[in-house]
Every structure is written in C-alpha cells, then in structure tokens.
Coordinates of C-alpha atoms (C1' of nucleotides) in Angstrom, one line a residue:
Chain B
M1 CA -9.5 4.8 6.1
I2 CA -9.9 6.1 9.6
D3 CA -8.6 4.1 12.6
L4 CA -11.3 1.8 13.8
R5 CA -9.7 1.6 17.2
L6 CA -9.7 5.4 17.5
L7 CA -13.4 5.4 16.7
R8 CA -13.9 2.8 19.4
R9 CA -11.9 4.7 22.0
D10 CA -13.3 8.1 21.2
P11 CA -16.5 7.8 19.3
A12 CA -17.8 11.3 20.2
G13 CA -14.5 12.9 19.2
V14 CA -14.3 11.2 15.8
K15 CA -18.0 11.9 15.1
A16 CA -17.5 15.6 15.9
A17 CA -14.5 15.8 13.6
I18 CA -16.3 14.1 10.7
A19 CA -19.3 16.4 11.3
R20 CA -17.0 19.4 10.7
R21 CA -17.0 18.3 7.1
G22 CA -20.7 18.5 7.0
E23 CA -20.9 14.7 6.7
D24 CA -23.5 12.5 8.2
T25 CA -22.1 10.6 11.1
G26 CA -24.8 7.9 10.9
P27 CA -22.5 5.5 9.2
L28 CA -20.1 5.7 12.1
D29 CA -22.8 4.6 14.5
R30 CA -23.5 1.7 12.3
V31 CA -19.8 0.8 12.3
L32 CA -19.6 1.0 16.1
E33 CA -22.6 -1.3 16.5
A34 CA -21.4 -3.8 13.9
D35 CA -17.9 -3.8 15.4
A36 CA -19.2 -4.7 18.9
R37 CA -21.2 -7.6 17.4
Q38 CA -18.3 -8.7 15.2
R39 CA -15.9 -8.9 18.1
E40 CA -18.4 -11.0 20.1
A41 CA -18.9 -13.4 17.2
A42 CA -15.2 -13.6 16.5
E43 CA -14.4 -14.3 20.1
A44 CA -16.9 -17.1 20.2
R45 CA -15.6 -18.5 16.9
D46 CA -12.0 -18.5 18.2
R47 CA -13.0 -20.4 21.3
V48 CA -14.7 -23.1 19.2
R49 CA -11.7 -23.2 16.9
N50 CA -9.4 -23.6 19.9
E51 CA -11.4 -26.6 21.0
I52 CA -11.4 -28.2 17.6
K53 CA -7.6 -27.8 17.5
T54 CA -7.2 -29.4 20.9
I55 CA -9.4 -32.3 19.9
S56 CA -7.5 -32.8 16.6
R57 CA -4.3 -33.0 18.5
E58 CA -5.8 -35.6 20.8
V59 CA -7.0 -37.6 17.8
G60 CA -3.5 -37.3 16.3
G61 CA -2.0 -38.7 19.5
L62 CA -4.4 -41.6 19.5
H63 CA -3.5 -42.4 15.9
K64 CA 0.2 -42.4 16.8
E65 CA -0.4 -44.8 19.7
G66 CA -2.4 -47.1 17.4
K67 CA -5.6 -46.4 19.2
A68 CA -7.4 -44.9 16.3
D69 CA -10.5 -46.8 17.1
Q70 CA -10.9 -44.8 20.3
A71 CA -11.1 -41.6 18.5
S72 CA -14.6 -41.7 17.1
D73 CA -16.3 -39.9 20.1
L74 CA -13.8 -37.0 19.8
Q75 CA -14.3 -36.9 16.1
E76 CA -18.1 -36.7 16.6
R77 CA -17.7 -33.9 19.0
S78 CA -15.4 -32.0 16.7
R79 CA -17.7 -32.4 13.8
A80 CA -20.5 -30.8 15.8
L81 CA -18.2 -27.9 16.8
G82 CA -17.3 -27.5 13.2
V83 CA -21.0 -26.7 12.4
E84 CA -21.0 -24.1 15.1
E85 CA -17.7 -22.6 13.9
V86 CA -19.1 -22.2 10.4
A87 CA -22.1 -20.2 11.6
L88 CA -20.0 -18.0 13.9
A89 CA -17.4 -17.4 11.2
A90 CA -20.0 -16.4 8.7
E91 CA -21.5 -13.9 11.1
S92 CA -18.2 -12.4 11.9
D93 CA -17.2 -12.2 8.2
A94 CA -20.4 -10.6 7.2
L95 CA -20.1 -7.9 9.9
L96 CA -16.4 -7.4 8.9
A97 CA -17.5 -6.8 5.3
E98 CA -20.2 -4.4 6.4
I99 CA -17.7 -2.5 8.5
A100 CA -15.1 -2.3 5.7
D101 CA -17.7 -1.3 3.2
I102 CA -18.8 1.7 5.3
L103 CA -15.3 2.6 6.5
L104 CA -14.0 2.8 2.9
R105 CA -16.5 5.5 2.3
V106 CA -15.9 7.5 5.4
P107 CA -13.6 10.5 4.8
N108 CA -10.6 11.3 6.8
V109 CA -10.7 13.2 10.1
P110 CA -9.8 16.9 9.5
A111 CA -6.8 18.1 11.5
D112 CA -7.5 20.3 14.5
Q113 CA -5.8 23.2 12.8
C114 CA -8.0 22.9 9.8
P115 CA -10.3 25.9 9.7
D116 CA -14.1 25.5 10.2
G117 CA -16.3 26.1 7.3
A118 CA -19.0 24.6 5.0
D119 CA -17.7 25.2 1.5
Q120 CA -15.2 26.8 -0.6
S121 CA -16.3 30.3 0.3
D122 CA -15.1 29.6 3.9
N123 CA -11.5 28.8 2.8
V124 CA -8.9 31.0 4.5
V125 CA -6.7 33.0 2.3
V126 CA -3.2 32.6 3.8
R127 CA -1.5 35.0 1.5
V128 CA -1.6 36.6 -1.9
E129 CA 1.6 37.2 -3.8
G130 CA 2.2 39.3 -7.0
Y131 CA -1.5 40.1 -7.6
D132 CA -2.1 43.7 -8.6
K133 CA -5.8 44.1 -9.4
G134 CA -5.5 47.2 -11.4
G135 CA -2.0 46.5 -12.6
Y136 CA -2.7 44.4 -15.7
S137 CA -2.4 45.9 -19.1
D138 CA -4.8 45.2 -22.0
H139 CA -2.3 43.0 -23.7
Q140 CA -2.4 40.7 -20.7
R141 CA -6.2 40.6 -20.6
V142 CA -6.5 38.2 -23.5
P143 CA -7.5 34.6 -22.5
H144 CA -5.0 31.9 -23.4
W145 CA -7.3 30.1 -25.8
E146 CA -7.3 33.2 -27.9
V147 CA -3.5 33.7 -27.5
G148 CA -3.1 30.0 -28.3
E149 CA -5.0 30.3 -31.5
E150 CA -3.3 33.5 -32.5
L151 CA 0.2 32.2 -32.0
G152 CA -0.6 28.7 -33.2
I153 CA 0.5 27.1 -29.9
L154 CA -2.7 25.6 -28.7
D155 CA -5.3 23.8 -30.9
V156 CA -8.4 23.2 -29.0
E157 CA -10.5 22.3 -32.0
R158 CA -8.2 19.6 -33.2
G159 CA -7.9 18.3 -29.7
A160 CA -11.7 17.9 -29.7
K161 CA -11.6 16.4 -33.2
L162 CA -9.2 13.7 -32.0
S163 CA -10.7 12.9 -28.6
G164 CA -13.7 15.1 -27.8
S165 CA -14.2 18.3 -25.9
M166 CA -11.9 19.0 -23.0
F167 CA -9.0 17.3 -24.7
V168 CA -6.5 19.7 -26.1
M169 CA -3.5 19.6 -28.4
Y170 CA -0.5 21.8 -27.8
T171 CA 1.4 22.7 -31.0
G172 CA 4.8 24.1 -31.8
G173 CA 6.1 26.4 -29.1
G174 CA 3.1 25.5 -27.0
A175 CA 4.1 21.9 -26.9
T176 CA 7.7 22.9 -26.1
L177 CA 6.4 25.0 -23.3
C178 CA 4.6 22.0 -21.9
R179 CA 7.7 19.9 -21.9
A180 CA 9.7 22.8 -20.5
L181 CA 7.3 23.2 -17.6
V182 CA 7.6 19.5 -16.8
Q183 CA 11.4 19.5 -16.8
Y184 CA 11.5 22.7 -14.8
G185 CA 9.2 21.1 -12.3
L186 CA 11.3 18.0 -12.0
D187 CA 14.8 19.5 -12.0
R188 CA 14.1 22.1 -9.3
N189 CA 13.1 19.4 -6.9
A190 CA 15.7 16.8 -7.8
D191 CA 17.8 17.8 -4.8
A192 CA 15.4 16.1 -2.4
Y193 CA 12.8 14.2 -4.3
R194 CA 13.7 10.9 -6.1
E195 CA 12.4 10.9 -9.7
M196 CA 10.1 8.0 -10.6
R197 CA 8.2 7.1 -13.7
P198 CA 5.3 4.8 -12.7
P199 CA 2.7 3.2 -14.9
T200 CA -0.4 5.3 -15.7
L201 CA -2.8 2.4 -15.8
V202 CA -3.4 0.7 -12.5
R203 CA -5.4 -2.0 -10.8
T204 CA -8.5 -1.4 -8.7
E205 CA -6.6 -2.0 -5.5
T206 CA -4.2 0.7 -6.4
M207 CA -7.0 3.2 -6.9
T208 CA -8.6 2.1 -3.7
S209 CA -5.6 2.8 -1.5
T210 CA -5.6 6.5 -2.2
G211 CA -9.3 6.8 -1.6
H212 CA -10.2 7.3 -5.3
L213 CA -12.3 4.2 -5.2
P214 CA -14.9 3.1 -4.4
K215 CA -16.4 6.5 -3.8
F216 CA -15.2 8.4 -6.9
A217 CA -15.4 5.7 -9.6
D218 CA -17.3 8.0 -11.9
D219 CA -14.4 10.5 -12.0
A220 CA -12.0 8.0 -13.4
Y221 CA -11.5 6.4 -16.8
H222 CA -11.8 2.6 -16.6
L223 CA -10.6 0.1 -19.2
E224 CA -13.3 -2.5 -18.9
R225 CA -11.6 -5.2 -20.9
D226 CA -8.5 -5.3 -18.8
D227 CA -10.0 -3.9 -15.6
L228 CA -7.4 -1.1 -15.4
W229 CA -7.9 2.5 -14.3
A230 CA -6.2 5.5 -15.8
I231 CA -4.6 7.4 -13.0
P232 CA -6.0 10.8 -12.1
T233 CA -2.7 11.8 -10.6
A234 CA 0.7 10.2 -9.9
E235 CA -0.3 10.2 -6.3
V236 CA -2.1 7.0 -7.0
P237 CA 0.8 4.8 -8.1
L238 CA 3.3 6.5 -5.8
T239 CA 1.1 6.0 -2.7
S240 CA 0.8 2.3 -3.6
L241 CA 4.5 1.8 -4.2
A242 CA 5.0 0.7 -0.7
R243 CA 1.7 -1.1 -0.4
D244 CA 1.9 -4.0 2.2
E245 CA 5.4 -3.1 3.0
I246 CA 7.2 -2.2 6.2
L247 CA 9.6 0.6 5.8
E248 CA 12.6 1.3 8.1
E249 CA 12.4 4.5 10.0
A250 CA 15.8 5.4 8.7
D251 CA 14.3 5.6 5.2
L252 CA 11.8 8.2 6.3
P253 CA 10.9 10.7 5.1
M254 CA 10.9 9.1 1.7
K255 CA 10.4 11.8 -0.8
L256 CA 9.4 11.0 -4.4
M257 CA 8.4 12.8 -7.5
A258 CA 6.9 11.8 -10.8
H259 CA 5.8 13.2 -14.0
T260 CA 2.8 11.5 -15.5
S261 CA -0.2 12.1 -17.6
C262 CA -3.3 12.4 -15.5
F263 CA -6.8 11.5 -16.6
R264 CA -10.0 12.8 -15.2
R265 CA -13.6 12.4 -16.4
E266 CA -14.7 15.5 -14.6
A267 CA -18.1 13.9 -14.4
G268 CA -19.7 16.4 -12.0
S269 CA -18.5 19.4 -13.8
A270 CA -19.7 19.2 -17.3
G271 CA -20.1 22.6 -18.9
R272 CA -18.2 24.4 -16.2
D273 CA -14.8 26.1 -16.9
T274 CA -14.6 24.3 -20.2
R275 CA -12.8 27.0 -22.1
G276 CA -9.3 26.4 -23.2
L277 CA -7.2 24.8 -20.5
L278 CA -9.3 25.6 -17.5
R279 CA -10.4 22.0 -17.2
V280 CA -9.2 19.1 -19.3
H281 CA -9.6 15.4 -19.3
E282 CA -5.9 14.7 -19.8
F283 CA -3.0 16.7 -18.6
D284 CA 0.6 16.4 -17.5
K285 CA 1.8 17.0 -14.0
V286 CA 4.8 16.7 -11.8
E287 CA 3.7 15.4 -8.4
L288 CA 5.7 15.5 -5.2
L289 CA 4.9 12.9 -2.6
A290 CA 6.3 11.7 0.7
Y291 CA 6.0 8.9 3.2
T292 CA 6.8 10.1 6.7
T293 CA 6.6 9.3 10.4
P294 CA 3.8 11.2 12.1
D295 CA 6.4 13.5 13.7
Q296 CA 7.9 14.4 10.3
A297 CA 4.6 15.2 8.6
A298 CA 4.2 18.8 9.4
E299 CA 7.7 19.7 8.3
V300 CA 7.3 17.8 5.0
H301 CA 3.9 19.4 4.4
A302 CA 5.6 22.8 4.7
D303 CA 8.4 21.7 2.4
I304 CA 6.1 20.5 -0.4
L305 CA 4.0 23.7 -0.1
A306 CA 7.1 25.9 -0.2
R307 CA 8.4 24.1 -3.3
A308 CA 5.1 24.2 -5.1
E309 CA 4.8 27.9 -4.3
A310 CA 8.4 28.7 -5.3
A311 CA 7.9 27.1 -8.7
I312 CA 5.0 29.5 -9.4
L313 CA 6.8 32.5 -7.9
D314 CA 9.9 31.9 -10.0
L315 CA 7.7 31.9 -13.2
G316 CA 6.7 35.4 -12.3
L317 CA 3.0 34.5 -11.8
A318 CA 0.6 35.9 -9.2
Y319 CA -0.9 33.4 -6.8
R320 CA -2.7 32.9 -3.5
I321 CA -2.6 30.3 -0.9
L322 CA -5.7 28.9 0.7
D323 CA -6.1 26.9 3.8
L324 CA -9.0 24.7 3.0
C325 CA -11.8 24.6 5.5
A326 CA -13.2 21.3 6.8
G327 CA -16.2 21.5 4.5
D328 CA -14.1 21.8 1.4
L329 CA -11.4 19.4 2.3
G330 CA -10.7 16.4 -0.1
N331 CA -12.0 13.1 1.0
S332 CA -8.7 11.6 2.1
S333 CA -7.1 14.7 3.4
A334 CA -6.6 15.9 7.0
R335 CA -5.3 19.4 6.0
T336 CA -4.9 20.9 2.6
F337 CA -3.4 24.1 1.2
D338 CA -4.4 25.0 -2.3
I339 CA -2.2 27.2 -4.5
E340 CA -4.2 29.2 -7.0
V341 CA -2.5 31.0 -9.8
Y342 CA -4.0 34.1 -11.3
A343 CA -4.7 34.1 -15.0
P344 CA -5.2 37.7 -16.0
G345 CA -6.6 36.9 -19.5
A346 CA -9.3 34.6 -18.2
D347 CA -9.5 36.8 -15.0
Q348 CA -9.7 33.7 -12.9
W349 CA -7.9 32.1 -10.0
L350 CA -6.9 28.6 -11.1
E351 CA -6.0 25.8 -8.7
V352 CA -2.6 24.5 -9.6
S353 CA -1.7 22.5 -6.6
S354 CA -3.4 20.9 -3.6
V355 CA -0.8 20.2 -1.0
S356 CA -2.3 17.7 1.3
W357 CA -1.5 15.9 4.5
F358 CA -3.4 12.6 4.6
S359 CA -2.3 11.6 8.1
D360 CA -2.5 7.8 8.1
Y361 CA -5.7 7.6 6.1
Q362 CA -4.2 6.5 2.8
A363 CA -1.4 4.5 4.4
R364 CA -3.9 2.5 6.4
R365 CA -5.8 1.6 3.2
A366 CA -2.5 0.8 1.4
N367 CA -1.1 -0.9 4.5
V368 CA 2.2 1.0 4.5
R369 CA 3.9 0.8 7.8
Y370 CA 7.3 1.5 9.3
R371 CA 9.3 0.2 12.2
P372 CA 9.9 2.9 14.8
A373 CA 13.6 2.8 15.6
G374 CA 14.3 1.3 19.0
E375 CA 10.7 0.2 19.5
K376 CA 9.1 -3.1 18.7
G377 CA 6.2 -3.4 16.4
T378 CA 5.1 -1.3 13.6
A379 CA 3.2 1.9 13.0
V380 CA 1.3 3.3 10.1
V381 CA 3.2 5.9 8.0
H382 CA 1.8 9.3 7.0
T383 CA 1.5 10.3 3.4
L384 CA 1.6 13.8 1.9
N385 CA 1.6 15.1 -1.6
G386 CA 1.1 18.1 -3.8
S387 CA 1.6 19.1 -7.4
G388 CA 5.0 20.4 -8.0
L389 CA 3.8 21.6 -11.3
A390 CA 0.5 21.1 -13.1
V391 CA 1.0 21.9 -16.8
P392 CA -2.2 23.2 -18.3
R393 CA -3.2 25.9 -15.9
V394 CA 0.3 27.0 -15.4
W395 CA 0.7 27.1 -19.1
A396 CA -2.4 29.3 -19.3
A397 CA -1.2 31.6 -16.6
V398 CA 2.3 32.0 -18.2
V399 CA 0.8 32.7 -21.6
E400 CA -1.6 35.3 -20.3
T401 CA 0.7 36.9 -17.7
H402 CA 3.7 37.2 -20.0
R403 CA 1.9 38.2 -23.2
Q404 CA 3.8 41.2 -24.6
P405 CA 2.2 44.3 -26.3
D406 CA 3.3 42.8 -29.6
G407 CA 1.3 39.7 -29.0
T408 CA 4.2 37.3 -28.4
V409 CA 4.7 35.6 -25.1
A410 CA 7.9 36.2 -23.1
V411 CA 9.4 33.0 -21.8
P412 CA 10.2 33.3 -18.1
E413 CA 13.9 33.1 -17.4
P414 CA 14.0 29.8 -15.7
L415 CA 12.2 28.1 -18.5
R416 CA 14.5 29.3 -21.3
P417 CA 17.1 26.5 -20.9
Y418 CA 14.3 24.0 -21.5
M419 CA 13.0 26.1 -24.5
R420 CA 16.1 25.8 -26.5
G421 CA 17.1 29.2 -25.3
A422 CA 14.0 31.0 -26.7
A423 CA 13.2 34.2 -25.0
A424 CA 9.7 34.5 -26.6
I425 CA 7.0 32.3 -28.1
G426 CA 5.3 33.6 -31.2
Chain Q
rG1 C1' -0.4 -15.7 -28.7
rG2 C1' 2.2 -21.1 -28.0
rA3 C1' 5.0 -24.4 -24.4
rG4 C1' 7.0 -25.2 -19.7
rA5 C1' 8.4 -24.0 -14.5
rG6 C1' 7.1 -21.9 -10.0
rG7 C1' 4.7 -18.8 -5.9
rU8 C1' 6.8 -20.9 1.9
rG9 C1' 9.1 -15.9 7.2
rG10 C1' 13.6 -9.5 6.0
rC11 C1' 16.2 -12.6 2.0
rC12 C1' 17.8 -17.6 0.2
rG13 C1' 15.8 -22.2 0.8
rA14 C1' 13.8 -27.4 3.0
rG15 C1' 9.2 -29.5 3.8
rU16 C1' 4.3 -31.0 -0.3
rC17 C1' 4.6 -37.8 -3.5
rC18 C1' 3.0 -41.1 2.1
rG19 C1' -2.1 -34.8 6.0
rG20 C1' -1.1 -35.1 12.6
rU21 C1' 1.8 -30.8 18.5
rU22 C1' 5.6 -27.5 11.7
rG23 C1' 4.5 -20.5 12.5
rA24 C1' 7.3 -23.8 9.7
rA25 C1' 14.5 -27.3 9.2
rG26 C1' 19.0 -25.1 7.5
rG27 C1' 21.6 -20.8 5.7
rC28 C1' 22.2 -15.5 5.2
rG29 C1' 21.1 -10.9 7.2
rC30 C1' 19.9 -8.1 11.6
rU31 C1' 19.9 -7.2 17.3
rC32 C1' 22.1 -8.1 22.1
rC33 C1' 25.9 -10.5 25.0
rC34 C1' 30.8 -13.0 25.6
rC35 C1' 35.7 -13.4 23.8
rU36 C1' 39.7 -10.8 21.3
rG37 C1' 45.3 -4.5 21.2
rC38 C1' 41.5 -2.6 17.0
rU39 C1' 39.2 -5.0 13.0
rA40 C1' 38.2 -9.7 11.1
rA41 C1' 37.3 -14.6 12.8
rG42 C1' 34.9 -17.4 16.9
rG43 C1' 31.1 -18.6 20.9
rG44 C1' 26.0 -17.8 23.0
rA45 C1' 20.9 -15.9 22.9
rG46 C1' 17.2 -13.5 20.2
rU47 C1' 14.7 -12.2 15.5
rA48 C1' 7.2 -12.4 11.1
rA49 C1' 2.8 -9.7 10.8
rG50 C1' -2.2 -9.0 12.0
rG51 C1' -6.9 -9.4 15.0
rG52 C1' -9.3 -10.3 19.9
rC53 C1' -9.2 -10.9 25.3
rC54 C1' -6.8 -9.1 29.7
rC55 C1' -4.3 -4.8 31.3
rA56 C1' -2.0 1.4 34.2
rA57 C1' 1.9 -1.1 31.7
rA58 C1' 4.7 -5.3 31.0
rA59 C1' 3.7 -10.2 30.8
rG60 C1' 0.1 -13.7 29.5
rC61 C1' -4.0 -16.3 26.8
rU62 C1' -6.1 -17.1 22.0
rC63 C1' -7.3 -16.9 16.7
rU64 C1' -5.5 -15.9 11.6
rU65 C1' -1.7 -16.0 7.8
rC66 C1' 3.0 -21.0 3.7
rG67 C1' -0.1 -16.5 -3.8
rU68 C1' -6.0 -15.8 -3.5
rG69 C1' -10.7 -18.1 -2.9
rG70 C1' -13.5 -22.5 -2.2
rG71 C1' -13.8 -27.9 -1.0
rU72 C1' -12.4 -32.8 1.5
rU73 C1' -11.1 -34.2 6.8
rC74 C1' -11.4 -34.8 13.8
rA75 C1' -7.0 -32.3 11.6
rA76 C1' -4.3 -29.1 5.4
rA77 C1' 2.0 -25.6 3.7
rU78 C1' 0.9 -30.8 2.5
rC79 C1' -5.0 -33.8 -0.8
rC80 C1' -9.0 -31.8 -4.6
rC81 C1' -11.1 -27.6 -7.6
rA82 C1' -11.1 -22.6 -9.6
rC83 C1' -8.6 -18.2 -10.1
rC84 C1' -4.4 -14.6 -9.8
rC85 C1' 0.6 -13.6 -10.3
rU86 C1' 5.9 -14.3 -11.5
rC87 C1' 9.8 -16.5 -14.3
rU88 C1' 12.0 -19.2 -18.7
rC89 C1' 11.9 -20.6 -23.9
rC90 C1' 9.5 -19.7 -28.8
rG91 C1' 6.6 -16.1 -31.7
rC92 C1' 5.4 -10.9 -32.4
rC93 C1' 6.9 -6.0 -31.3
rA94 C1' 8.5 0.1 -29.6

RNA sequence: GGAGAGGUGGCCGAGUCCGGUUGAAGGCGCUCCCCUGCUAAGGGAGUAAGGGCCCAAAAGCUCUUCGUGGGUUCAAAUCCCACCCUCUCCGCCA
C-alpha cells in the first residue's frame, strides 16, 4: 500500500500521481480525513491509558504497604477512566479499519518516469527487435494450435475434456518443449538468482501482500474448504517469503527465481484470445524476483528486463518492449516494461513478461524491511519482478517462428540440450 | 485421522502454579571502548519493533506488542474462554 505518511505530508502530490492512472482520488480524501480523526482519538486514548497505568501503580504500592483499604477511591477513578478508554479505543480502531480498508484498494503511485497515458494504446514502444513485417514465409503463418494438432504436440480438446476450456495438454515433443523452456529459463539465470520452489497454494495473507487481494479476488482460484488460494504467479509466495522480517542491508539485493505452475481465472476476459495457448487458466513460468534497497532498485529493474529480453532473443524470436503508461500500469506497480513476443502464425504480439518495480508498495503490505547499514532503525525494502520465461506464449512463438517448410519445428540451439539433443520436433 | 507437548526479544531460555513499577532474569550473538607483539582470552558499555506528540535535527514524552482474538481486574506474559500455528509419537501415504 502507499505510504500514509507520504500522503499526509504531500496530499496534493500523491493525489496527482494517482490521478495519472485515471483513478478517482476521492478515497484518498476520505483517508486523510479519517486519519486526522483517528490520531486525535488515539492521542486521547493514550492519555487516558497513561492515567490508568499511573493509578494502577499507586494501587499496587498501597497494597505492598498493606494499605489496600485506602485504594478504593483510586480504583473508582480508574474504573471511570476505563469506560472512557473503551469508547476512545473503539473510535480509533474503527477509523483505523476504515483507513486500511481503503488503502488496501488504492493502487501504487506511478514513478515520475512512467509515461502519461490512459490505456494500452498510449504505451511507449521502447524498441522492436527481430520483427520483419513482410519477412515471414507461408510456413510460418500457421497458428500454433494448428501446428500443435498437426504434429501431435498440443491437445487442446483433451485439455478441455479434462478441465474445461482454456486448459491445455501438451503431448510428446510439445511436453518436452515445455520442460525444456523451464530449464532453459532457470539455468540461464542461475548465476545470480537463487532457485526456489515455493508452494502453489497459499493463505489469504500471502495473496494480500502482493496486492492480488482483496481487489482481484475474482481472478484467482480459491479452495473454499481449506481457505487456500492457487497462486497466479510465483511472485506471490516469493514476495511473502520475507514477510514480517527485517533483512540485513548486506543481504540486498536478494535475487530469487522460481518455476511454478500459475493459475488464473481470467474472469474479465472470457471469450477473448481463447485460441490455443493465447490465454490459459494454468501455465508454467519461471519468475525472477528481487528485494532491494531503494537505491538498488533501478539497476535490478534493468537487470531483470535484460535477462527476460535475452531469453527471448536467444530463442530467435521477434519481440518488442513497451514502457507501460500510467493508465495501463498494474495495480501494485510503479513502473513496468512489458515484453511482447511476436507470433507470426497467430499474427499477434503476446505479452510474455511484465517487468515491474513495485517500489515499497508490496513490501509495506508484506512488512518486509531492512536495516540500513550504519544507521539506526529500519526501512521498507523495494520489490521487483518479471517473468524470466512464461511457457505457453513462448512455446507458441517458438512453434510458429521456427516452423520449417516441411511442417516440422526446428528446435532453437539453446533448447536442444534440454530436448535430448533433438534438432526438430515433428 | 488418534494421543501428547509447546508458542516469550536476533537466537537460546527464565518468569506463568501464588496478577503489581517485568519490555521482560541469565546466556549466546552483534556493536563500540579498554587491555594485550598479532590472534585468542579478559574487562567495560550498549543492543526489539511499531504508532502518536514535539521538532530544523538530536534529545525527550507517551501508547502498543510475551502466537491471535475476546473476557475478568484498579492492574494480565502471568487468571478465564475461543481460535491459530509448531513440534513429538502412533496410523496412513508419494
């Protein structure tokens, strides 16, 4: 969540920043108002509590001296104060709850460098690599769901039979390609990112820390009986790893990666991009994530972007990088670069990585802090993450881009070691 | 699933039966200082987090926190209730 003290100190600035997203700033005014009243109530409550504690100490003293009989006036007075205390505390608590309730739904403040804009059409194209509009041959213009069926490497129908539409099954060489992509995604980042394998079912608090709850509950699978949520990305468990912990500055930046399944209900997008692998409910992904100091954030952001980009480049795929405008920015993010891969068969740009800097928004929710070296006290860390490799869409782009005139799919060089040396699928 | 034990500060661990100035003994770790050819050992001091007030800042004042939530009381780490979690043994199991 955003920093309440920052909002207090610079209400106009914060409101202007939130407004860049096209968000209503009314809730912020309500927070400011409730906050002022809350502090007043809490102050009054604390004064009463102080008095009660003083009296209790006096009563204790009298008991020790064997003059317990002289304590009744004090006890009477304290009892009366107790009634006051309860009322003031209730007022303060109610206001606190109201503030938290609103603040948990207020998105992050966009970074200054984040471009202006209302929606996805205003995103800034930073660069396009490997895309040659007229340079694709007919054999590359076959959508992957057709290639998949033709070669027997993707079974959309049986996926639907097992689990419903937008669940897919990879078969044979297609399944191997999935696994190859995952291992490729992990191994190339193992020099700097520590491999983790977190649980895929998590508690409500864990989903709340990253900003996926309460606002986006409809997008996630929820197991009612056990009150567990299926993670939509490894970002969720990895960001909560250090929840309520204080890290040493020497341990930062802390760079982690994880391969997990990811589950998304895609509630708002029924009927859109449903063909093949364009949008699926369950998929595999290698996520890169880091905890940093504020000073380290920019460099690590660039590092994750460079790694995600290189993974696509090395597979011989065309892609472009977008600097998301304020209006299209994800709820928790302060700045995001999207990597979109070009799939010539489907003739679409597919988002394969969102490389985001969350500033202290998630870390404040998760209460992850660090001890700045040489200073006293603690500070909130920054979190960043991005997909190192998201399987289905990359799978689609590989299959379409590298489809040969004979209908087989050439395996990009770097994947071959993970494909039992195979140079082609089909 | 059955039975039992337990959740206290960065860690270990007292305190809980018999409520009172205990944010909490002791130890470890860490920081600084002293001492010592170096190191080790030794001596001394310090060492939780969060909120609010004040403030240029520092300092200071104050409240909260002994798993969580509620209750009893002038006063709760200590008493009562509910819940959560962890561990051990048995059973089952990849």
